[in-house]
Coordinates of N, CA and C and ligand atoms in Angstrom, one line a residue:
M1 N -52.1 -196.0 -280.9 CA -51.9 -196.3 -279.5 C -52.1 -195.0 -278.7
L2 N -53.1 -195.0 -277.8 CA -53.3 -193.7 -277.0 C -52.3 -193.7 -275.8
I3 N -52.3 -194.8 -275.1 CA -51.4 -194.8 -273.9 C -50.4 -196.0 -274.0
K4 N -49.2 -195.7 -273.6 CA -48.2 -196.7 -273.5 C -47.4 -196.4 -272.2
T5 N -47.2 -197.4 -271.4 CA -46.3 -197.3 -270.3 C -45.1 -198.2 -270.5
V6 N -43.9 -197.8 -270.2 CA -42.8 -198.6 -270.4 C -42.0 -198.7 -269.1
A7 N -41.9 -200.0 -268.6 CA -41.1 -200.2 -267.3 C -41.4 -199.2 -266.3
L8 N -42.7 -198.8 -266.1 CA -43.1 -197.7 -265.3 C -42.9 -198.1 -263.8
K9 N -42.2 -197.3 -263.0 CA -42.1 -197.5 -261.6 C -42.3 -196.3 -260.8
K10 N -42.9 -196.5 -259.6 CA -43.0 -195.4 -258.6 C -42.7 -196.0 -257.2
E11 N -41.7 -195.4 -256.6 CA -41.3 -195.8 -255.3 C -41.5 -194.7 -254.3
Y12 N -41.9 -195.1 -253.1 CA -42.0 -194.1 -252.0 C -41.0 -194.5 -251.0
K13 N -40.1 -193.6 -250.6 CA -39.2 -193.9 -249.5 C -39.7 -193.3 -248.2
I14 N -39.9 -194.2 -247.2 CA -40.3 -193.8 -245.9 C -39.3 -194.3 -244.9
G15 N -38.5 -193.4 -244.4 CA -37.4 -193.8 -243.5 C -36.5 -194.7 -244.2
D16 N -36.3 -195.9 -243.7 CA -35.4 -196.9 -244.3 C -36.1 -197.8 -245.3
N17 N -37.5 -197.6 -245.3 CA -38.3 -198.5 -246.1 C -38.5 -197.9 -247.5
T18 N -38.6 -198.8 -248.5 CA -39.0 -198.3 -249.9 C -40.2 -199.1 -250.3
V19 N -41.3 -198.4 -250.5 CA -42.5 -199.1 -251.0 C -42.5 -199.0 -252.6
K20 N -42.5 -200.1 -253.2 CA -42.6 -200.1 -254.7 C -44.1 -200.2 -255.1
A21 N -44.7 -199.0 -255.2 CA -46.1 -198.9 -255.4 C -46.5 -199.4 -256.8
V22 N -45.7 -198.9 -257.8 CA -45.8 -199.4 -259.2 C -44.4 -199.9 -259.5
N23 N -44.4 -201.2 -259.9 CA -43.1 -201.9 -260.0 C -42.8 -202.5 -261.4
G24 N -42.8 -201.6 -262.4 CA -42.5 -202.1 -263.7 C -43.7 -202.5 -264.5
V25 N -44.5 -201.5 -264.9 CA -45.8 -201.8 -265.6 C -45.6 -201.4 -267.1
D26 N -45.8 -202.4 -268.0 CA -45.8 -202.1 -269.4 C -47.3 -202.4 -269.9
L27 N -47.9 -201.3 -270.2 CA -49.3 -201.4 -270.6 C -49.6 -200.6 -271.8
Q28 N -50.4 -201.1 -272.7 CA -50.8 -200.4 -273.9 C -52.3 -200.3 -274.0
V29 N -52.8 -199.2 -274.3 CA -54.3 -199.0 -274.4 C -54.5 -198.3 -275.7
E30 N -55.3 -198.9 -276.5 CA -55.7 -198.3 -277.8 C -56.8 -197.2 -277.7
A31 N -56.8 -196.3 -278.6 CA -57.8 -195.3 -278.5 C -59.2 -195.9 -278.7
G32 N -60.1 -195.6 -277.9 CA -61.4 -196.1 -277.9 C -61.7 -197.3 -277.1
E33 N -60.6 -197.9 -276.5 CA -60.8 -199.1 -275.6 C -61.3 -198.7 -274.3
F34 N -62.0 -199.7 -273.6 CA -62.4 -199.5 -272.2 C -61.7 -200.7 -271.5
I35 N -60.7 -200.3 -270.7 CA -60.0 -201.4 -269.9 C -60.3 -201.2 -268.4
S36 N -60.2 -202.3 -267.7 CA -60.2 -202.2 -266.3 C -59.0 -202.9 -265.7
I37 N -58.6 -202.4 -264.6 CA -57.5 -203.0 -263.8 C -58.0 -203.3 -262.4
M38 N -57.9 -204.6 -262.1 CA -58.5 -205.1 -260.9 C -57.4 -205.6 -260.0
G39 N -57.5 -205.3 -258.7 CA -56.5 -205.8 -257.8 C -56.9 -205.3 -256.4
P40 N -56.3 -206.0 -255.4 CA -56.6 -205.7 -254.0 C -56.1 -204.3 -253.6
S41 N -56.7 -203.8 -252.5 CA -56.2 -202.5 -251.9 C -54.7 -202.6 -251.7
G42 N -54.1 -201.5 -252.1 CA -52.6 -201.4 -251.8 C -51.8 -201.9 -252.9
C43 N -52.3 -202.4 -254.0 CA -51.5 -203.1 -255.1 C -50.9 -202.0 -256.0
G44 N -51.4 -200.8 -255.9 CA -50.8 -199.7 -256.8 C -51.7 -199.2 -257.8
K45 N -53.0 -199.5 -257.7 CA -53.9 -199.0 -258.8 C -54.0 -197.5 -258.9
S46 N -54.2 -196.9 -257.7 CA -54.3 -195.4 -257.8 C -53.0 -194.7 -258.2
T47 N -51.9 -195.3 -257.7 CA -50.6 -194.7 -258.1 C -50.4 -194.8 -259.6
L48 N -50.8 -195.9 -260.2 CA -50.7 -196.1 -261.7 C -51.5 -195.1 -262.4
L49 N -52.8 -194.9 -262.0 CA -53.6 -193.9 -262.7 C -53.1 -192.5 -262.5
H50 N -52.6 -192.2 -261.3 CA -52.0 -190.9 -261.1 C -50.8 -190.6 -262.0
L51 N -50.0 -191.6 -262.3 CA -48.8 -191.5 -263.1 C -49.3 -191.3 -264.6
I52 N -50.3 -192.0 -265.0 CA -50.8 -191.9 -266.4 C -51.5 -190.6 -266.6
G53 N -52.2 -190.1 -265.6 CA -52.9 -188.8 -265.7 C -52.0 -187.6 -265.4
G54 N -50.7 -187.8 -265.2 CA -49.8 -186.7 -264.9 C -50.1 -186.0 -263.6
L55 N -50.7 -186.7 -262.7 CA -50.9 -186.1 -261.3 C -49.7 -186.4 -260.4
D56 N -48.8 -187.3 -260.9 CA -47.7 -187.7 -260.1 C -46.6 -188.1 -261.1
K57 N -45.3 -188.0 -260.6 CA -44.2 -188.3 -261.5 C -43.6 -189.6 -261.2
A58 N -43.2 -190.4 -262.2 CA -42.6 -191.7 -262.0 C -41.2 -191.6 -261.5
T59 N -40.8 -192.7 -260.8 CA -39.4 -192.8 -260.3 C -38.6 -193.2 -261.5
S60 N -39.1 -194.1 -262.3 CA -38.4 -194.4 -263.6 C -39.4 -195.0 -264.6
G61 N -39.0 -195.1 -265.8 CA -39.9 -195.6 -266.8 C -40.6 -194.4 -267.5
Q62 N -41.4 -194.8 -268.4 CA -42.1 -193.7 -269.2 C -43.6 -193.9 -269.3
V63 N -44.3 -192.8 -269.5 CA -45.7 -192.8 -269.9 C -45.8 -192.0 -271.2
Y64 N -46.3 -192.6 -272.2 CA -46.6 -191.9 -273.5 C -48.1 -191.8 -273.6
V65 N -48.5 -190.6 -274.0 CA -49.9 -190.4 -274.4 C -49.9 -189.8 -275.8
N66 N -50.5 -190.5 -276.7 CA -50.4 -190.2 -278.1 C -48.9 -189.9 -278.5
D67 N -48.0 -190.8 -278.1 CA -46.6 -190.7 -278.5 C -45.8 -189.6 -277.8
V68 N -46.5 -188.8 -276.9 CA -45.8 -187.8 -276.2 C -45.4 -188.3 -274.8
E69 N -44.2 -188.2 -274.4 CA -43.8 -188.7 -273.1 C -44.1 -187.6 -272.1
L70 N -44.8 -188.0 -271.0 CA -45.2 -187.0 -270.0 C -44.1 -186.3 -269.4
S71 N -43.0 -187.0 -269.1 CA -41.9 -186.3 -268.4 C -41.1 -185.3 -269.3
S72 N -41.4 -185.3 -270.6 CA -40.8 -184.3 -271.5 C -41.6 -183.0 -271.5
M73 N -42.8 -183.0 -270.9 CA -43.6 -181.8 -270.9 C -43.2 -180.9 -269.8
N74 N -43.2 -179.6 -270.1 CA -43.0 -178.6 -269.0 C -44.3 -178.4 -268.2
D75 N -44.2 -177.6 -267.2 CA -45.3 -177.5 -266.3 C -46.6 -177.0 -267.0
T76 N -46.4 -176.0 -267.9 CA -47.6 -175.5 -268.6 C -48.2 -176.5 -269.5
A77 N -47.4 -177.3 -270.2 CA -47.9 -178.3 -271.1 C -48.6 -179.4 -270.2
L78 N -48.0 -179.7 -269.1 CA -48.6 -180.8 -268.2 C -49.9 -180.3 -267.6
S79 N -50.0 -179.1 -267.3 CA -51.3 -178.6 -266.7 C -52.4 -178.6 -267.8
K80 N -52.0 -178.2 -269.0 CA -52.9 -178.3 -270.1 C -53.4 -179.7 -270.4
F81 N -52.4 -180.6 -270.4 CA -52.7 -182.0 -270.6 C -53.8 -182.5 -269.5
R82 N -53.5 -182.2 -268.3 CA -54.4 -182.6 -267.2 C -55.7 -182.1 -267.3
C83 N -55.8 -180.8 -267.7 CA -57.1 -180.1 -267.8 C -57.9 -180.5 -269.0
C84 N -57.2 -180.6 -270.1 CA -58.0 -180.7 -271.4 C -58.0 -182.1 -272.0
E85 N -57.0 -182.9 -271.7 CA -56.9 -184.2 -272.5 C -57.3 -185.4 -271.7
I86 N -57.4 -185.2 -270.3 CA -57.9 -186.3 -269.5 C -59.0 -185.8 -268.6
G87 N -59.9 -186.8 -268.3 CA -60.9 -186.5 -267.3 C -60.7 -187.5 -266.2
F88 N -60.7 -187.0 -264.9 CA -60.5 -187.9 -263.8 C -61.8 -188.1 -263.0
V89 N -62.2 -189.4 -262.7 CA -63.3 -189.6 -261.8 C -62.8 -190.4 -260.6
F90 N -63.0 -189.8 -259.4 CA -62.5 -190.3 -258.2 C -63.5 -191.1 -257.4
Q91 N -63.0 -191.9 -256.5 CA -64.0 -192.7 -255.6 C -64.8 -191.7 -254.8
K92 N -64.2 -190.7 -254.3 CA -64.9 -189.8 -253.4 C -65.4 -188.5 -254.1
F93 N -65.7 -188.6 -255.3 CA -66.3 -187.6 -256.2 C -65.5 -186.3 -256.3
N94 N -64.9 -185.8 -255.2 CA -64.1 -184.6 -255.2 C -64.8 -183.4 -255.9
L95 N -66.1 -183.3 -255.6 CA -66.8 -182.1 -256.1 C -66.6 -180.9 -255.2
I96 N -66.8 -179.7 -255.6 CA -66.7 -178.5 -254.8 C -68.1 -178.3 -254.2
N97 N -68.2 -178.5 -252.9 CA -69.5 -178.5 -252.3 C -70.2 -177.1 -252.2
E98 N -69.4 -176.1 -252.3 CA -69.9 -174.7 -252.3 C -70.4 -174.2 -253.6
M99 N -70.2 -175.1 -254.7 CA -70.7 -174.7 -256.0 C -71.9 -175.5 -256.4
T100 N -72.7 -175.0 -257.3 CA -73.8 -175.8 -257.8 C -73.3 -176.9 -258.7
V101 N -74.2 -177.8 -259.1 CA -73.9 -178.9 -260.0 C -73.4 -178.3 -261.3
K102 N -74.1 -177.3 -261.9 CA -73.7 -176.7 -263.2 C -72.3 -176.1 -263.1
E103 N -72.1 -175.4 -262.0 CA -70.7 -174.8 -261.8 C -69.6 -175.8 -261.7
N104 N -69.9 -176.9 -261.0 CA -68.9 -178.0 -260.9 C -68.6 -178.5 -262.3
I105 N -69.7 -178.8 -263.0 CA -69.5 -179.4 -264.3 C -68.6 -178.6 -265.3
V106 N -68.8 -177.2 -265.3 CA -68.1 -176.4 -266.2 C -66.7 -175.9 -265.7
T107 N -66.4 -176.2 -264.5 CA -65.1 -175.8 -263.9 C -63.9 -176.1 -264.8
P108 N -63.8 -177.3 -265.3 CA -62.6 -177.5 -266.1 C -62.5 -176.6 -267.4
I109 N -63.7 -176.3 -267.9 CA -63.7 -175.4 -269.1 C -63.2 -174.0 -268.7
L110 N -63.7 -173.5 -267.6 CA -63.3 -172.2 -267.2 C -61.8 -172.2 -266.9
I111 N -61.3 -173.2 -266.2 CA -59.9 -173.3 -265.9 C -59.0 -173.3 -267.1
S112 N -59.5 -174.0 -268.2 CA -58.7 -174.0 -269.4 C -58.8 -172.8 -270.2
G113 N -59.7 -171.8 -269.8 CA -59.9 -170.6 -270.6 C -60.7 -170.8 -271.9
R114 N -61.4 -171.9 -272.0 CA -62.2 -172.1 -273.2 C -63.5 -171.5 -273.0
K115 N -64.3 -171.5 -274.1 CA -65.6 -171.0 -274.1 C -66.5 -172.3 -273.9
I116 N -67.6 -172.1 -273.2 CA -68.5 -173.2 -272.9 C -69.3 -173.5 -274.2
N117 N -69.3 -174.7 -274.7 CA -70.1 -175.1 -275.8 C -71.4 -175.6 -275.2
D118 N -72.5 -174.8 -275.3 CA -73.7 -175.1 -274.6 C -74.4 -176.4 -275.1
E119 N -74.2 -176.6 -276.4 CA -74.9 -177.8 -277.0 C -74.2 -179.0 -276.5
Y120 N -72.9 -179.0 -276.4 CA -72.2 -180.2 -275.9 C -72.5 -180.4 -274.4
I121 N -72.4 -179.3 -273.6 CA -72.7 -179.4 -272.2 C -74.1 -179.9 -271.9
N122 N -75.1 -179.3 -272.6 CA -76.5 -179.7 -272.4 C -76.7 -181.1 -272.7
G123 N -76.0 -181.6 -273.8 CA -76.1 -183.0 -274.1 C -75.6 -183.9 -273.0
L124 N -74.5 -183.5 -272.4 CA -73.9 -184.3 -271.3 C -74.8 -184.3 -270.1
I125 N -75.4 -183.2 -269.8 CA -76.3 -183.0 -268.7 C -77.5 -183.9 -268.9
E126 N -78.0 -184.0 -270.1 CA -79.1 -184.8 -270.5 C -78.7 -186.3 -270.3
A127 N -77.6 -186.6 -270.9 CA -77.1 -188.0 -270.9 C -76.9 -188.6 -269.5
L128 N -76.5 -187.7 -268.6 CA -76.2 -188.1 -267.2 C -77.4 -187.9 -266.3
G129 N -78.5 -187.5 -266.9 CA -79.8 -187.3 -266.1 C -79.7 -186.3 -265.0
L130 N -79.0 -185.1 -265.3 CA -78.8 -184.1 -264.3 C -79.6 -182.8 -264.5
K131 N -80.5 -182.9 -265.5 CA -81.2 -181.6 -265.9 C -81.9 -181.0 -264.7
D132 N -82.5 -181.8 -263.9 CA -83.3 -181.2 -262.8 C -82.5 -180.9 -261.5
R133 N -81.2 -181.1 -261.6 CA -80.4 -180.9 -260.4 C -79.3 -179.8 -260.6
L134 N -79.4 -179.1 -261.6 CA -78.3 -178.1 -262.0 C -78.0 -177.1 -260.9
D135 N -79.1 -176.7 -260.2 CA -79.0 -175.6 -259.2 C -78.7 -176.1 -257.8
H136 N -78.7 -177.5 -257.7 CA -78.5 -178.1 -256.4 C -77.0 -178.0 -256.1
T137 N -76.6 -178.1 -254.8 CA -75.2 -178.3 -254.5 C -75.0 -179.8 -254.2
P138 N -73.7 -180.2 -254.3 CA -73.4 -181.6 -254.2 C -74.0 -182.3 -253.0
L139 N -74.0 -181.6 -251.8 CA -74.4 -182.3 -250.6 C -75.9 -182.5 -250.6
Q140 N -76.6 -181.9 -251.5 CA -78.1 -182.1 -251.6 C -78.4 -183.3 -252.5
L141 N -77.3 -184.0 -253.0 CA -77.5 -185.1 -253.9 C -77.1 -186.4 -253.3
S142 N -77.7 -187.5 -253.9 CA -77.2 -188.8 -253.4 C -75.8 -189.1 -253.9
G143 N -75.2 -190.1 -253.4 CA -73.8 -190.5 -253.9 C -73.8 -190.8 -255.4
G144 N -74.8 -191.5 -255.8 CA -74.9 -191.9 -257.3 C -75.0 -190.6 -258.1
Q145 N -75.8 -189.7 -257.6 CA -76.0 -188.4 -258.4 C -74.7 -187.6 -258.4
Q146 N -74.0 -187.6 -257.2 CA -72.7 -186.9 -257.1 C -71.7 -187.4 -258.1
Q147 N -71.7 -188.8 -258.2 CA -70.7 -189.4 -259.1 C -71.1 -189.0 -260.6
R148 N -72.4 -188.9 -260.9 CA -72.8 -188.5 -262.2 C -72.3 -187.1 -262.5
V149 N -72.4 -186.2 -261.5 CA -71.8 -184.9 -261.7 C -70.3 -184.9 -262.0
A150 N -69.7 -185.8 -261.3 CA -68.2 -185.9 -261.4 C -67.9 -186.5 -262.8
I151 N -68.7 -187.4 -263.3 CA -68.5 -187.9 -264.7 C -68.7 -186.8 -265.7
A152 N -69.8 -186.0 -265.5 CA -70.0 -184.9 -266.4 C -68.9 -183.9 -266.4
R153 N -68.3 -183.6 -265.2 CA -67.2 -182.7 -265.1 C -66.0 -183.3 -265.8
A154 N -65.8 -184.6 -265.7 CA -64.6 -185.2 -266.3 C -64.7 -185.1 -267.9
L155 N -65.9 -185.1 -268.4 CA -66.1 -185.0 -269.8 C -66.2 -183.6 -270.3
A156 N -66.3 -182.6 -269.4 CA -66.6 -181.2 -269.8 C -65.7 -180.7 -270.9
N157 N -64.4 -181.0 -270.9 CA -63.5 -180.5 -271.9 C -63.4 -181.4 -273.1
D158 N -64.2 -182.4 -273.1 CA -64.2 -183.4 -274.2 C -62.9 -184.1 -274.4
P159 N -62.3 -184.6 -273.3 CA -61.0 -185.2 -273.4 C -61.1 -186.6 -274.0
A160 N -60.0 -187.1 -274.6 CA -60.0 -188.4 -275.2 C -60.0 -189.5 -274.2
L161 N -59.4 -189.2 -273.0 CA -59.2 -190.3 -272.0 C -59.8 -190.0 -270.7
I162 N -60.6 -191.0 -270.2 CA -61.2 -190.9 -268.9 C -60.6 -191.9 -268.0
L163 N -60.0 -191.4 -266.9 CA -59.4 -192.2 -265.9 C -60.4 -192.3 -264.6
C164 N -60.7 -193.5 -264.3 CA -61.7 -193.7 -263.2 C -61.0 -194.5 -262.1
D165 N -60.9 -193.9 -260.9 CA -60.3 -194.6 -259.7 C -61.4 -195.1 -258.8
E166 N -61.7 -196.4 -258.8 CA -62.8 -196.9 -258.0 C -64.1 -196.1 -258.1
P167 N -64.6 -195.9 -259.3 CA -65.7 -194.9 -259.4 C -67.0 -195.4 -258.6
T168 N -67.0 -196.6 -258.3 CA -68.2 -197.1 -257.5 C -67.9 -197.5 -256.1
G169 N -66.7 -197.1 -255.7 CA -66.2 -197.5 -254.4 C -67.0 -197.0 -253.2
N170 N -67.7 -195.9 -253.4 CA -68.4 -195.3 -252.3 C -69.9 -195.4 -252.5
L171 N -70.3 -196.3 -253.4 CA -71.7 -196.4 -253.8 C -72.3 -197.8 -253.4
D172 N -73.6 -197.8 -253.1 CA -74.3 -199.1 -252.9 C -74.5 -199.8 -254.3
K173 N -75.0 -201.0 -254.2 CA -75.1 -201.8 -255.5 C -75.9 -201.1 -256.6
K174 N -77.0 -200.6 -256.2 CA -77.9 -200.0 -257.2 C -77.2 -198.8 -257.9
N175 N -76.7 -197.9 -257.1 CA -76.0 -196.8 -257.6 C -74.7 -197.2 -258.4
S176 N -74.0 -198.2 -257.9 CA -72.9 -198.7 -258.7 C -73.2 -199.1 -260.1
E177 N -74.3 -199.9 -260.1 CA -74.8 -200.4 -261.4 C -75.2 -199.2 -262.4
E178 N -75.8 -198.2 -261.8 CA -76.2 -197.1 -262.6 C -74.9 -196.3 -263.1
V179 N -74.0 -196.1 -262.2 CA -72.7 -195.4 -262.7 C -72.0 -196.2 -263.7
I180 N -71.9 -197.5 -263.5 CA -71.1 -198.3 -264.5 C -71.8 -198.3 -265.8
S181 N -73.2 -198.4 -265.8 CA -73.9 -198.4 -267.1 C -73.7 -197.0 -267.8
L182 N -73.6 -196.0 -267.0 CA -73.4 -194.7 -267.6 C -72.0 -194.6 -268.3
L183 N -71.0 -195.2 -267.6 CA -69.7 -195.3 -268.2 C -69.7 -196.1 -269.5
D184 N -70.5 -197.2 -269.5 CA -70.6 -197.9 -270.7 C -71.2 -197.0 -271.8
T185 N -72.2 -196.2 -271.5 CA -72.9 -195.4 -272.5 C -71.9 -194.3 -273.0
I186 N -71.1 -193.8 -272.1 CA -70.1 -192.8 -272.5 C -69.1 -193.4 -273.4
H187 N -68.7 -194.6 -273.1 CA -67.7 -195.3 -274.0 C -68.3 -195.4 -275.4
E188 N -69.5 -195.8 -275.4 CA -70.1 -196.1 -276.7 C -70.5 -194.8 -277.5
N189 N -71.2 -193.9 -276.8 CA -71.8 -192.7 -277.5 C -70.8 -191.6 -277.7
Y190 N -69.9 -191.5 -276.7 CA -68.9 -190.4 -276.8 C -67.5 -190.9 -277.3
K191 N -67.4 -192.2 -277.6 CA -66.2 -192.8 -278.1 C -64.9 -192.4 -277.3
K192 N -65.1 -192.5 -276.0 CA -64.0 -192.2 -275.1 C -63.2 -193.4 -274.8
T193 N -61.9 -193.2 -274.6 CA -61.0 -194.3 -274.0 C -61.2 -194.2 -272.5
I194 N -61.5 -195.4 -271.9 CA -61.7 -195.4 -270.5 C -60.7 -196.4 -269.8
M195 N -60.0 -195.9 -268.8 CA -59.2 -196.8 -267.9 C -59.8 -196.7 -266.5
M196 N -60.2 -197.8 -266.0 CA -60.9 -197.8 -264.7 C -60.2 -198.8 -263.8
V197 N -59.9 -198.4 -262.6 CA -59.4 -199.4 -261.6 C -60.4 -199.6 -260.6
T198 N -60.5 -200.9 -260.1 CA -61.5 -201.2 -259.2 C -61.1 -202.5 -258.5
H199 N -61.7 -202.8 -257.3 CA -61.4 -204.1 -256.7 C -62.7 -205.0 -256.9
D200 N -63.6 -204.5 -257.6 CA -64.9 -205.2 -257.8 C -65.0 -205.9 -259.1
K201 N -65.0 -207.2 -259.1 CA -65.0 -208.0 -260.3 C -66.2 -207.7 -261.2
S202 N -67.4 -207.5 -260.6 CA -68.6 -207.3 -261.4 C -68.6 -206.0 -262.1
I203 N -67.9 -205.0 -261.5 CA -67.7 -203.7 -262.2 C -66.6 -203.8 -263.2
A204 N -65.5 -204.4 -262.9 CA -64.4 -204.6 -263.8 C -64.8 -205.3 -265.1
D205 N -65.8 -206.2 -265.0 CA -66.2 -207.0 -266.1 C -66.9 -206.2 -267.2
H206 N -67.3 -205.0 -266.9 CA -67.9 -204.2 -268.0 C -66.9 -203.8 -269.1
A207 N -65.6 -203.8 -268.7 CA -64.6 -203.3 -269.7 C -64.4 -204.4 -270.8
D208 N -63.8 -203.9 -271.9 CA -63.5 -204.8 -273.0 C -62.3 -205.7 -272.6
E209 N -61.5 -205.2 -271.8 CA -60.2 -205.9 -271.4 C -60.0 -205.7 -269.9
L210 N -59.7 -206.9 -269.3 CA -59.5 -206.8 -267.8 C -58.1 -207.2 -267.5
Y211 N -57.4 -206.4 -266.8 CA -56.0 -206.7 -266.3 C -56.1 -206.9 -264.8
V212 N -55.2 -207.7 -264.3 CA -55.1 -208.0 -262.9 C -53.8 -207.4 -262.4
M213 N -53.9 -206.6 -261.3 CA -52.7 -206.0 -260.8 C -52.4 -206.6 -259.4
E214 N -51.1 -206.8 -259.1 CA -50.7 -207.4 -257.8 C -49.4 -206.9 -257.5
D215 N -49.2 -206.4 -256.3 CA -47.9 -205.9 -255.8 C -47.2 -205.0 -256.8
G216 N -47.9 -204.1 -257.4 CA -47.3 -203.1 -258.3 C -47.0 -203.6 -259.7
T217 N -47.4 -204.8 -260.0 CA -47.2 -205.2 -261.4 C -48.6 -205.7 -262.0
I218 N -48.6 -205.7 -263.3 CA -49.8 -206.2 -264.0 C -49.4 -207.6 -264.7
Q219 N -50.3 -208.6 -264.4 CA -49.9 -209.9 -264.8 C -50.0 -210.1 -266.3
Ligands
ADP1 N1 -47.9 -190.8 -251.1 C1 -47.6 -192.0 -250.6 N2 -46.5 -192.1 -249.8 C2 -46.1 -193.3 -249.4 N3 -46.7 -194.5 -249.7 C3 -47.7 -194.4 -250.6 C4 -48.2 -193.2 -251.1 N4 -49.2 -193.4 -252.0 C5 -49.3 -194.8 -252.0 N5 -48.4 -195.4 -251.2 C6 -48.3 -196.8 -251.0 O1 -48.1 -197.4 -252.3 C7 -48.9 -198.6 -252.3 C8 -49.9 -198.6 -253.4 O2 -50.9 -197.6 -253.1 P1 -52.1 -197.3 -254.0 O3 -51.6 -197.0 -255.4 O4 -52.9 -196.3 -253.3 O5 -52.9 -198.7 -254.0 P2 -54.4 -199.0 -254.4 O6 -55.0 -197.8 -255.1 O7 -54.3 -200.2 -255.3 O8 -55.1 -199.3 -253.1 C9 -49.4 -198.9 -250.9 O9 -48.6 -199.7 -250.2 C10 -49.5 -197.5 -250.4 O10 -49.4 -197.5 -249.0
MG2 MG1 -56.7 -196.7 -254.7

């Protein structure tokens, strides 16, 4: 079991109001699985991914990754986890526009203090069709190309788990299909576990398993 959440909750208190963004999620994902979570805007998809990726802390409940509970990790261990063991792909790409494509891709490796494995990185660049774009900056690329750079960056440290938050949300149909088919390839060729949230059924259908989220819970 790679990921397990137990009665996972995240509440936001705003004045007298409490928003139950994630309201008791019990989810298990096996290593090597590709799952998608589909649900309308505001149902808690991003919050759930942030909790699993250690970007946010739960109000109650647990997240286990490879049997290690995230809340038991100190800040150093949690930073290492975020940098080396997961890759995050965001809807808005979140690339650094002042850096080249190549620099963006290797950033997680440099942050983690590791050495760049040229063979692995060149393979990634090839698989994602970015060979001719390495010296470009993100704003010189199409949305689909920017998301391919973000996927390469997510894979740079060779993490077991890739978390994708609406990876096609900012793309047109053609680019969406290209990005989802690359995620399929990565799942197959790189044997990654992928968790993807989306509100698009045709994108969600690429996964092995599809869960539906509503009002902070998974059906
Ligand atoms: N930082 C925050 N502060 C307050 N409320 C938040 C915050 N983040 C998310 N929420 C609320 O939690 C709910 C779930 O949000 P989110 O996880 O972003 O949903 P989704 O990704 O499915 O659109 C929404 O009602 C949203 O307004
Ligand atoms: Mg969201």
